[in-house]
Amino acid sequence: MGVDLRNISCLFGRTPAVRDISLRVSNGEFLALVGPSGAGKTTLLRIIAGLEPNYTGQLSIGARDVTRVPARERNIGFVFQNYALFRHMTVAENVAFGLRVRPRKRRPARAAIAARVSELLELVQVGPLAQRYPTQLSGGQRQRVALARALATEPELLLLDEPFGALDPLVRKEIRTWLRRLHERLGLTSILVTHDQSEALEVADRIAVLRDGSLEQVDTPDALEDRPSSLFVHQFLGETVGFDASAGTDGAILSLNGPWNGTPARFPEPATAPGPGPGRRHLSLRPWEIGLEPTDAQGAARVTGMGRAGPFLRYAVRAPDGSHAVEVLRPSSLPPLPEDGGCALDLRLARVFAQPGADDTGA
Amino acid sequence: MSVSPPLRRSPMALGLTLLAWLAAVLFLLLPLASLGTEALRKGLGGVLRALADDDALAAIRLSALVVAVCVPVNTVCGLFAAYALTKYDFPFRGLLLVLIELPLSVSPVVAGLVWVLLFGAHGWFGPWLAAHNIAVVFALPGILLATLFVTFPFVARTVMPVMESQGRAPEEAATMLGAGFGSVFLRVTLPEIRWALLSGVLLCAARALGEFGAVSVVSGHIPGQTETVPLHIETLYNGYDTVGAFSLAAVLALCSGAMVASRTLMDWLRGRRSVAR
Ligand SMILES: Nc1ncnc2c1ncn2[C@@H]1O[C@H](COP(=O)(O)OP(=O)(O)OP(=O)(O)O)[C@@H](O)[C@H]1O
Ligand SMILES: [Mg+2]
């Protein structure tokens, strides 16, 4: 079921944890919520769940306005970061809980509950563990049980708060692709909080980037990567290499600034610039997006070291005066560059941002 | 969890162990044994006669009544106090925490005196109570109030650390699954703390049974009417009825011993189970 947040804000004492967020999640969508620690991801998720009653704004789930509906009546599946399984109940009892506490009129018969529980345990692949207690399970198994418990009441909206945080990387990777398939199979709408960007990029249809309680950008993984709305978003989603530069009156980049001043380089088209007019800019690229072309020209950058990095060769590239170095990844299929040779920089893939702290009319 | 290093056996350790046992025998077992022998000085018949005495029976009945009232009341109150303090944040939470511990730090005599000051003949509400013919001090209500006050912290204090360590996550999970407040409390909160709760209830009962100071101040020592078992023991002792005093004392000690033993047994059983898991 779709979720519609309109101007949601939340204060803890005097500090705002969530600031005026408007966001629409459509039916069947898998949305990832990312951001640095303390950005307000958990708070926003708890607001949607109804566990954080002190917020302002409007919230609807499906066609229903739930702004004032208590958590227990929202029928949302919630998977907690530390599982929050009931320790005094077996796996089967944990999963059955949501059905057993229903008022008698809506409560399924005992046999129906048992059938549903075993069906769910099969679905999350922990069928044989039904009679164990949570402390007798591994982290990954607890995670699956927590998911089965959340799904028992057939919620149409599933909220997950860093559900894979405590798992080792291999299990993590396996369980997240599995979660994505489950999401499709059950026709769920899911919101996943994570601070692992690769996880978000891999499973989500769209990613919402939060920063200091505000929504920085919401977009598909591709759009976020190709057209980040701010330097913060680009840096948050992966490793970056940055250069300061100056733009001319038509917005085209003219030259690099600082230690790289005078280094021969190719720049992106003016169309990608954040705004017309001269001024200082910041160019940001992934390490593998920088092209290196051997040259003997004056002021060329110097290759000072290299090593392997998977399918790439890793080069340390120094500014002409030697004061500054960046790491560049280059496919190892390309001919290797000579050690200590000069090279020009191909920065055509750079995202261009107005330079932080500099006004556009400067320079 | 960290594993403590294996215990070492050295002459020094052996000496210390012996000393500990010696102290235990000297200060704990010896007095208890003397209690038994003193009580049995005139044989088992003497003990039975002492216990069948009208005043002794009245004292036992009164003590049983005090336990029967104080334990349930303080279990419920302590449970809700602990729940509120650990699961919710509200203004003056810290103050309430201190208040709950107050009975532990205040001398029992003071705990008795406050009731006299409030409800005694010259107390704040004394005249009003007298006008309406209600006796609080030197009567059952006073004894109950004093015992309630003294035994209040036990349930709350034993339950709070467990509730604290679990946080609100289990309750929130249950809420998200559609459980109402009652269901959450009965099916999630209570079962998760059941061992600590039982332990707290036993402590509370042991203290309610044994309380002397606070009750002594408000009771008025009327034999057969306002004397609990500990008070009656003192009366008997002061009247040179050693057999009577020690017989009742032995009964009291047995009850407390049974409660402590069942607590220990419970902890031991639970320890074994959690290892098995
Ligand atoms: N109960 C609370 N009382 C006061 N402040 C809180 C409370 N919960 C969260 N905050 C504050 O609100 C802000 C957002 O917290 P939140 O837990 O939503 O961050 P998060 O994005 O989930 O971070 P993380 O990735 O570390 O889990 C933080 O500054 C935090 O200190
Ligand atoms: Mg969080």
CSV table of C-alpha atoms in Angstrom, one decimal, chain A:
chain,number,residue,atom,x,y,z
A,1,MET,CA,0.0,0.0,0.0
A,2,GLY,CA,1.3,3.4,-0.9
A,3,VAL,CA,2.5,5.9,1.8
A,4,ASP,CA,2.1,9.6,1.6
A,5,LEU,CA,4.0,11.9,3.9
A,6,ARG,CA,3.2,15.5,3.9
A,7,ASN,CA,5.2,18.1,5.8
A,8,ILE,CA,6.3,15.6,8.5
A,9,SER,CA,8.4,17.2,11.3
A,10,CYS,CA,9.4,15.8,14.7
A,11,LEU,CA,11.1,17.5,17.6
A,12,PHE,CA,12.9,15.9,20.5
A,13,GLY,CA,12.9,18.5,23.1
A,14,ARG,CA,14.2,21.4,21.0
A,15,THR,CA,16.3,19.5,18.5
A,16,PRO,CA,14.5,18.7,15.3
A,17,ALA,CA,15.1,15.0,14.3
A,18,VAL,CA,12.9,15.2,11.2
A,19,ARG,CA,12.3,18.5,9.4
A,20,ASP,CA,9.4,19.1,7.1
A,21,ILE,CA,9.6,15.9,5.0
A,22,SER,CA,7.2,15.3,2.2
A,23,LEU,CA,7.6,12.0,0.4
A,24,ARG,CA,5.3,9.7,-1.6
A,25,VAL,CA,6.0,6.0,-1.8
A,26,SER,CA,3.9,4.3,-4.4
A,27,ASN,CA,2.1,1.0,-4.1
A,28,GLY,CA,4.5,-2.0,-4.6
A,29,GLU,CA,7.6,0.2,-4.3
A,30,PHE,CA,10.8,-0.8,-2.5
A,31,LEU,CA,12.2,2.4,-1.0
A,32,ALA,CA,15.6,2.6,0.8
A,33,LEU,CA,16.1,5.3,3.4
A,34,VAL,CA,19.8,6.2,3.7
A,35,GLY,CA,21.8,8.9,5.5
A,36,PRO,CA,24.6,9.4,8.0
A,37,SER,CA,24.1,8.3,11.6
A,38,GLY,CA,21.7,10.6,13.4
A,39,ALA,CA,20.1,11.8,10.1
A,40,GLY,CA,16.6,10.8,11.4
A,41,LYS,CA,16.1,7.5,9.5
A,42,THR,CA,14.9,5.6,12.5
A,43,THR,CA,12.7,8.5,13.6
A,44,LEU,CA,11.0,8.8,10.3
A,45,LEU,CA,10.4,5.1,10.1
A,46,ARG,CA,8.9,5.1,13.6
A,47,ILE,CA,6.7,8.0,12.7
A,48,ILE,CA,5.3,6.0,9.8
A,49,ALA,CA,4.8,3.0,12.1
A,50,GLY,CA,3.0,5.1,14.7
A,51,LEU,CA,5.6,4.5,17.4
A,52,GLU,CA,6.6,8.2,17.6
A,53,PRO,CA,3.4,10.0,18.4
A,54,ASN,CA,4.8,13.5,18.7
A,55,TYR,CA,5.0,14.6,15.2
A,56,THR,CA,3.3,17.2,13.0
A,57,GLY,CA,2.2,16.9,9.5
A,58,GLN,CA,-0.1,14.5,7.6
A,59,LEU,CA,0.4,10.8,6.9
A,60,SER,CA,-1.7,8.5,4.9
A,61,ILE,CA,-1.3,4.8,4.1
A,62,GLY,CA,-3.2,3.7,1.0
A,63,ALA,CA,-6.3,5.9,0.9
A,64,ARG,CA,-6.6,6.2,4.6
A,65,ASP,CA,-5.4,9.2,6.7
A,66,VAL,CA,-3.6,7.6,9.6
A,67,THR,CA,-2.1,10.7,11.2
A,68,ARG,CA,-4.0,10.1,14.4
A,69,VAL,CA,-4.4,6.3,14.1
A,70,PRO,CA,-2.6,4.4,16.9
A,71,ALA,CA,0.2,2.0,15.9
A,72,ARG,CA,-1.7,-1.2,16.6
A,73,GLU,CA,-4.4,-0.3,14.1
A,74,ARG,CA,-2.1,0.6,11.2
A,75,ASN,CA,-1.4,-3.0,10.2
A,76,ILE,CA,2.2,-2.4,9.4
A,77,GLY,CA,4.9,-5.0,9.5
A,78,PHE,CA,7.9,-3.7,11.4
A,79,VAL,CA,11.2,-5.5,11.6
A,80,PHE,CA,13.4,-4.1,14.4
A,81,GLN,CA,17.1,-3.6,14.2
A,82,ASN,CA,17.8,-6.0,17.0
A,83,TYR,CA,14.9,-8.3,16.1
A,84,ALA,CA,13.0,-7.8,19.3
A,85,LEU,CA,11.8,-11.4,19.3
A,86,PHE,CA,9.8,-12.5,22.4
A,87,ARG,CA,12.4,-14.4,24.3
A,88,HIS,CA,10.0,-16.5,26.3
A,89,MET,CA,8.2,-17.8,23.3
A,90,THR,CA,9.3,-20.4,20.7
A,91,VAL,CA,9.8,-19.4,17.1
A,92,ALA,CA,6.3,-20.7,16.3
A,93,GLU,CA,4.7,-18.8,19.1
A,94,ASN,CA,6.5,-15.6,18.1
A,95,VAL,CA,5.2,-15.9,14.6
A,96,ALA,CA,1.7,-16.8,15.8
A,97,PHE,CA,1.5,-13.8,18.2
A,98,GLY,CA,0.0,-11.3,15.8
A,99,LEU,CA,-2.9,-13.7,15.0
A,100,ARG,CA,-3.4,-14.9,18.6
A,101,VAL,CA,-3.9,-11.4,20.0
A,102,ARG,CA,-6.7,-10.5,17.5
A,103,PRO,CA,-10.1,-10.0,19.0
A,104,ARG,CA,-12.1,-13.2,18.9
A,105,LYS,CA,-14.2,-12.2,16.0
A,106,ARG,CA,-11.3,-11.8,13.7
A,107,ARG,CA,-9.1,-14.4,15.2
A,108,PRO,CA,-8.5,-17.5,12.9
A,109,ALA,CA,-9.1,-20.9,14.3
A,110,ARG,CA,-6.3,-22.7,16.1
A,111,ALA,CA,-5.6,-25.0,13.2
A,112,ALA,CA,-5.6,-22.1,10.8
A,113,ILE,CA,-3.1,-20.3,12.8
A,114,ALA,CA,-0.8,-23.3,13.0
A,115,ALA,CA,-1.1,-23.8,9.3
A,116,ARG,CA,-0.3,-20.1,8.6
A,117,VAL,CA,2.7,-20.3,11.0
A,118,SER,CA,4.3,-23.3,9.3
A,119,GLU,CA,3.6,-21.8,5.9
A,120,LEU,CA,5.4,-18.6,6.9
A,121,LEU,CA,8.3,-20.5,8.5
A,122,GLU,CA,8.7,-22.4,5.2
A,123,LEU,CA,8.6,-19.1,3.4
A,124,VAL,CA,11.5,-17.7,5.4
A,125,GLN,CA,13.2,-21.0,5.3
A,126,VAL,CA,13.4,-21.8,9.0
A,127,GLY,CA,10.7,-24.5,9.1
A,128,PRO,CA,12.7,-27.1,11.2
A,129,LEU,CA,13.4,-24.5,13.9
A,130,ALA,CA,9.7,-23.9,14.9
A,131,GLN,CA,10.1,-25.2,18.5
A,132,ARG,CA,13.3,-23.5,19.3
A,133,TYR,CA,13.7,-20.4,21.5
A,134,PRO,CA,15.1,-17.2,20.0
A,135,THR,CA,18.4,-17.5,22.0
A,136,GLN,CA,19.0,-20.8,20.2
A,137,LEU,CA,19.1,-19.2,16.8
A,138,SER,CA,21.8,-17.6,14.7
A,139,GLY,CA,21.6,-14.0,13.8
A,140,GLY,CA,20.4,-14.7,10.3
A,141,GLN,CA,17.8,-17.1,11.5
A,142,ARG,CA,16.5,-14.6,14.1
A,143,GLN,CA,16.2,-12.1,11.3
A,144,ARG,CA,14.1,-14.5,9.2
A,145,VAL,CA,11.9,-15.2,12.2
A,146,ALA,CA,11.4,-11.5,12.8
A,147,LEU,CA,10.4,-11.1,9.2
A,148,ALA,CA,8.0,-14.0,9.4
A,149,ARG,CA,6.4,-12.6,12.5
A,150,ALA,CA,6.0,-9.2,10.9
A,151,LEU,CA,4.4,-10.9,7.8
A,152,ALA,CA,1.9,-13.0,9.8
A,153,THR,CA,-0.8,-10.4,10.0
A,154,GLU,CA,-0.6,-9.8,6.2
A,155,PRO,CA,0.5,-6.2,6.3
A,156,GLU,CA,0.7,-4.5,3.0
A,157,LEU,CA,3.4,-2.1,4.2
A,158,LEU,CA,6.7,-3.5,5.5
A,159,LEU,CA,9.1,-1.3,7.4
A,160,LEU,CA,12.6,-2.5,8.1
A,161,ASP,CA,15.1,-0.7,10.4
A,162,GLU,CA,18.7,-1.8,9.5
A,163,PRO,CA,17.5,-5.4,9.5
A,164,PHE,CA,20.9,-6.8,8.3
A,165,GLY,CA,23.1,-4.7,10.6
A,166,ALA,CA,24.3,-7.5,12.7
A,167,LEU,CA,24.9,-10.1,9.9
A,168,ASP,CA,28.2,-10.9,8.3
A,169,PRO,CA,28.7,-9.6,4.7
A,170,LEU,CA,28.1,-12.9,2.9
A,171,VAL,CA,24.8,-13.7,4.7
A,172,ARG,CA,23.8,-10.1,4.3
A,173,LYS,CA,24.2,-10.2,0.5
A,174,GLU,CA,22.2,-13.4,0.3
A,175,ILE,CA,19.4,-12.3,2.6
A,176,ARG,CA,18.9,-9.0,0.9
A,177,THR,CA,18.4,-10.5,-2.6
A,178,TRP,CA,16.0,-13.0,-1.0
A,179,LEU,CA,14.1,-10.1,0.7
A,180,ARG,CA,13.8,-8.3,-2.6
A,181,ARG,CA,12.3,-11.4,-4.2
A,182,LEU,CA,10.0,-11.9,-1.3
A,183,HIS,CA,8.8,-8.3,-1.6
A,184,GLU,CA,7.8,-8.9,-5.2
A,185,ARG,CA,6.2,-12.2,-4.6
A,186,LEU,CA,4.0,-10.9,-1.8
A,187,GLY,CA,3.2,-7.6,-3.6
A,188,LEU,CA,4.5,-5.6,-0.6
A,189,THR,CA,5.4,-2.0,-0.3
A,190,SER,CA,8.6,-1.8,1.7
A,191,ILE,CA,10.7,0.9,3.3
A,192,LEU,CA,14.2,-0.2,4.3
A,193,VAL,CA,16.5,1.8,6.5
A,194,THR,CA,20.2,1.1,6.0
A,195,HIS,CA,23.4,2.9,6.1
A,196,ASP,CA,25.1,0.5,3.7
A,197,GLN,CA,24.8,2.4,0.4
A,198,SER,CA,25.6,-0.6,-1.7
A,199,GLU,CA,22.7,-2.4,-0.1
A,200,ALA,CA,20.4,0.4,-1.0
A,201,LEU,CA,21.6,0.7,-4.5
A,202,GLU,CA,21.1,-3.1,-5.0
A,203,VAL,CA,17.7,-3.7,-3.7
A,204,ALA,CA,15.7,-0.5,-3.9
A,205,ASP,CA,13.6,1.0,-6.6
A,206,ARG,CA,14.2,4.4,-5.2
A,207,ILE,CA,16.5,5.8,-2.6
A,208,ALA,CA,15.7,8.6,-0.2
A,209,VAL,CA,18.8,10.4,1.1
A,210,LEU,CA,18.4,12.0,4.5
A,211,ARG,CA,20.7,14.6,6.0
A,212,ASP,CA,20.2,16.3,9.4
A,213,GLY,CA,16.5,15.4,9.3
A,214,SER,CA,15.8,16.8,5.9
A,215,LEU,CA,15.3,15.0,2.6
A,216,GLU,CA,18.3,15.7,0.4
A,217,GLN,CA,17.1,13.8,-2.7
A,218,VAL,CA,14.8,11.0,-3.6
A,219,ASP,CA,15.4,9.2,-6.9
A,220,THR,CA,16.2,5.9,-8.6
A,221,PRO,CA,19.7,4.5,-8.0
A,222,ASP,CA,20.7,5.4,-11.5
A,223,ALA,CA,19.5,9.0,-11.3
A,224,LEU,CA,21.2,9.5,-7.9
A,225,GLU,CA,24.4,8.3,-9.4
A,226,ASP,CA,24.2,10.3,-12.6
A,227,ARG,CA,22.5,13.4,-11.4
A,228,PRO,CA,23.1,13.8,-7.6
A,229,SER,CA,21.4,17.0,-6.5
A,230,SER,CA,24.3,17.9,-4.1
A,231,LEU,CA,27.9,17.1,-3.5
A,232,PHE,CA,26.8,15.5,-0.3
A,233,VAL,CA,24.6,12.9,-2.1
A,234,HIS,CA,27.4,12.0,-4.5
A,235,GLN,CA,29.9,11.6,-1.7
A,236,PHE,CA,27.5,9.7,0.5
A,237,LEU,CA,26.8,7.1,-2.2
A,238,GLY,CA,30.4,6.1,-2.8
A,239,GLU,CA,34.0,6.9,-3.0
A,240,THR,CA,34.7,10.2,-4.7
A,241,VAL,CA,37.6,12.3,-6.1
A,242,GLY,CA,37.1,16.0,-6.1
A,243,PHE,CA,38.7,19.0,-8.0
A,244,ASP,CA,38.1,22.7,-7.6
A,245,ALA,CA,37.6,24.5,-10.8
A,246,SER,CA,36.6,27.9,-12.4
A,247,ALA,CA,33.8,28.4,-14.9
A,248,GLY,CA,33.5,31.1,-17.5
A,249,THR,CA,30.5,33.3,-18.4
A,250,ASP,CA,28.8,30.6,-20.4
A,251,GLY,CA,29.1,28.1,-17.5
A,252,ALA,CA,31.8,26.1,-19.2
A,253,ILE,CA,34.6,24.9,-17.0
A,254,LEU,CA,37.8,26.7,-18.0
A,255,SER,CA,40.5,25.4,-15.6
A,256,LEU,CA,41.3,23.6,-12.4
A,257,ASN,CA,42.2,25.6,-9.3
A,258,GLY,CA,44.6,25.1,-6.5
A,259,PRO,CA,47.5,22.6,-6.9
A,260,TRP,CA,46.1,21.3,-10.1
A,261,ASN,CA,46.1,24.7,-11.8
A,262,GLY,CA,47.5,24.4,-15.3
A,263,THR,CA,47.2,20.6,-15.5
A,264,PRO,CA,45.8,19.7,-19.0
A,265,ALA,CA,42.3,18.4,-18.6
A,266,ARG,CA,39.1,17.8,-20.4
A,267,PHE,CA,35.9,19.1,-18.8
A,268,PRO,CA,32.2,18.2,-19.0
A,269,GLU,CA,29.9,20.0,-21.3
A,270,PRO,CA,28.5,23.3,-20.0
A,271,ALA,CA,25.0,21.8,-19.9
A,272,THR,CA,25.9,19.8,-16.8
A,273,ALA,CA,26.9,22.9,-14.9
A,274,PRO,CA,24.7,23.8,-11.9
A,275,GLY,CA,23.9,27.2,-13.3
A,276,PRO,CA,25.1,29.6,-15.9
A,277,GLY,CA,27.6,32.3,-15.3
A,278,PRO,CA,31.1,32.4,-14.1
A,279,GLY,CA,32.2,31.3,-10.7
A,280,ARG,CA,33.9,28.6,-8.8
A,281,ARG,CA,32.8,25.0,-9.2
A,282,HIS,CA,33.6,21.6,-7.7
A,283,LEU,CA,34.0,18.6,-9.9
A,284,SER,CA,33.3,15.2,-8.3
A,285,LEU,CA,33.9,11.8,-9.8
A,286,ARG,CA,34.2,8.2,-8.9
A,287,PRO,CA,37.8,7.0,-9.0
A,288,TRP,CA,37.2,4.9,-12.1
A,289,GLU,CA,35.5,7.7,-14.0
A,290,ILE,CA,38.8,9.7,-14.4
A,291,GLY,CA,40.6,9.1,-17.7
A,292,LEU,CA,44.4,9.3,-17.8
A,293,GLU,CA,46.1,10.2,-21.1
A,294,PRO,CA,49.9,10.1,-21.4
A,295,THR,CA,51.3,13.5,-22.4
A,296,ASP,CA,54.6,15.4,-22.3
A,297,ALA,CA,52.8,18.7,-21.9
A,298,GLN,CA,53.8,21.4,-19.4
A,299,GLY,CA,52.2,21.1,-16.0
A,300,ALA,CA,51.0,17.5,-16.6
A,301,ALA,CA,50.0,15.4,-13.6
A,302,ARG,CA,52.5,12.7,-12.5
A,303,VAL,CA,51.8,9.0,-12.0
A,304,THR,CA,53.7,8.0,-8.9
A,305,GLY,CA,52.6,4.6,-8.0
A,306,MET,CA,50.3,1.7,-8.9
A,307,GLY,CA,48.9,-1.5,-7.7
A,308,ARG,CA,46.1,-3.9,-8.6
A,309,ALA,CA,42.6,-3.5,-7.3
A,310,GLY,CA,40.3,-6.2,-8.7
A,311,PRO,CA,39.7,-5.6,-12.4
A,312,PHE,CA,41.4,-2.2,-12.1
A,313,LEU,CA,44.9,-0.8,-11.8
A,314,ARG,CA,45.1,1.7,-9.0
A,315,TYR,CA,47.2,4.7,-9.8
A,316,ALA,CA,48.4,7.4,-7.5
A,317,VAL,CA,48.3,10.7,-9.5
A,318,ARG,CA,50.2,13.7,-8.2
A,319,ALA,CA,49.6,17.4,-9.0
A,320,PRO,CA,52.6,19.0,-10.8
A,321,ASP,CA,53.9,20.6,-7.7
A,322,GLY,CA,53.7,17.3,-5.9
A,323,SER,CA,51.6,18.7,-3.0
A,324,HIS,CA,48.4,16.8,-3.7
A,325,ALA,CA,47.6,13.3,-4.9
A,326,VAL,CA,44.4,11.4,-5.9
A,327,GLU,CA,43.8,7.8,-6.5
A,328,VAL,CA,42.5,6.8,-9.9
A,329,LEU,CA,41.2,3.4,-11.0
A,330,ARG,CA,41.8,2.3,-14.6
A,331,PRO,CA,40.6,-0.9,-16.2
A,332,SER,CA,43.6,-3.2,-16.3
A,333,SER,CA,42.7,-4.1,-19.9
A,334,LEU,CA,44.0,-0.6,-21.0
A,335,PRO,CA,47.8,-0.4,-21.6
A,336,PRO,CA,49.5,0.5,-18.3
A,337,LEU,CA,50.9,4.0,-17.9
A,338,PRO,CA,54.6,4.4,-17.4
A,339,GLU,CA,55.7,5.0,-13.8
A,340,ASP,CA,56.6,8.7,-13.2
A,341,GLY,CA,55.2,9.6,-16.6
A,342,GLY,CA,53.2,12.7,-17.2
A,343,CYS,CA,49.5,12.5,-18.0
A,344,ALA,CA,46.4,14.7,-18.7
A,345,LEU,CA,43.2,14.3,-16.9
A,346,ASP,CA,39.9,13.4,-18.6
A,347,LEU,CA,37.2,14.7,-16.3
A,348,ARG,CA,34.3,14.7,-18.7
A,349,LEU,CA,32.2,12.4,-16.5
A,350,ALA,CA,32.4,14.8,-13.6
A,351,ARG,CA,29.3,16.0,-11.7
A,352,VAL,CA,29.6,19.7,-11.4
A,353,PHE,CA,28.5,21.5,-8.3
A,354,ALA,CA,28.6,25.1,-7.1
A,355,GLN,CA,31.6,25.2,-4.9
A,356,PRO,CA,30.7,24.9,-1.2
A,357,GLY,CA,31.1,28.2,0.6
A,358,ALA,CA,31.8,30.2,-2.6
A,359,ASP,CA,29.3,32.5,-4.2
A,360,ASP,CA,28.8,32.2,-7.9
A,361,THR,CA,29.8,35.8,-8.7
A,362,GLY,CA,33.3,35.4,-7.2
A,363,ALA,CA,36.6,34.6,-9.0
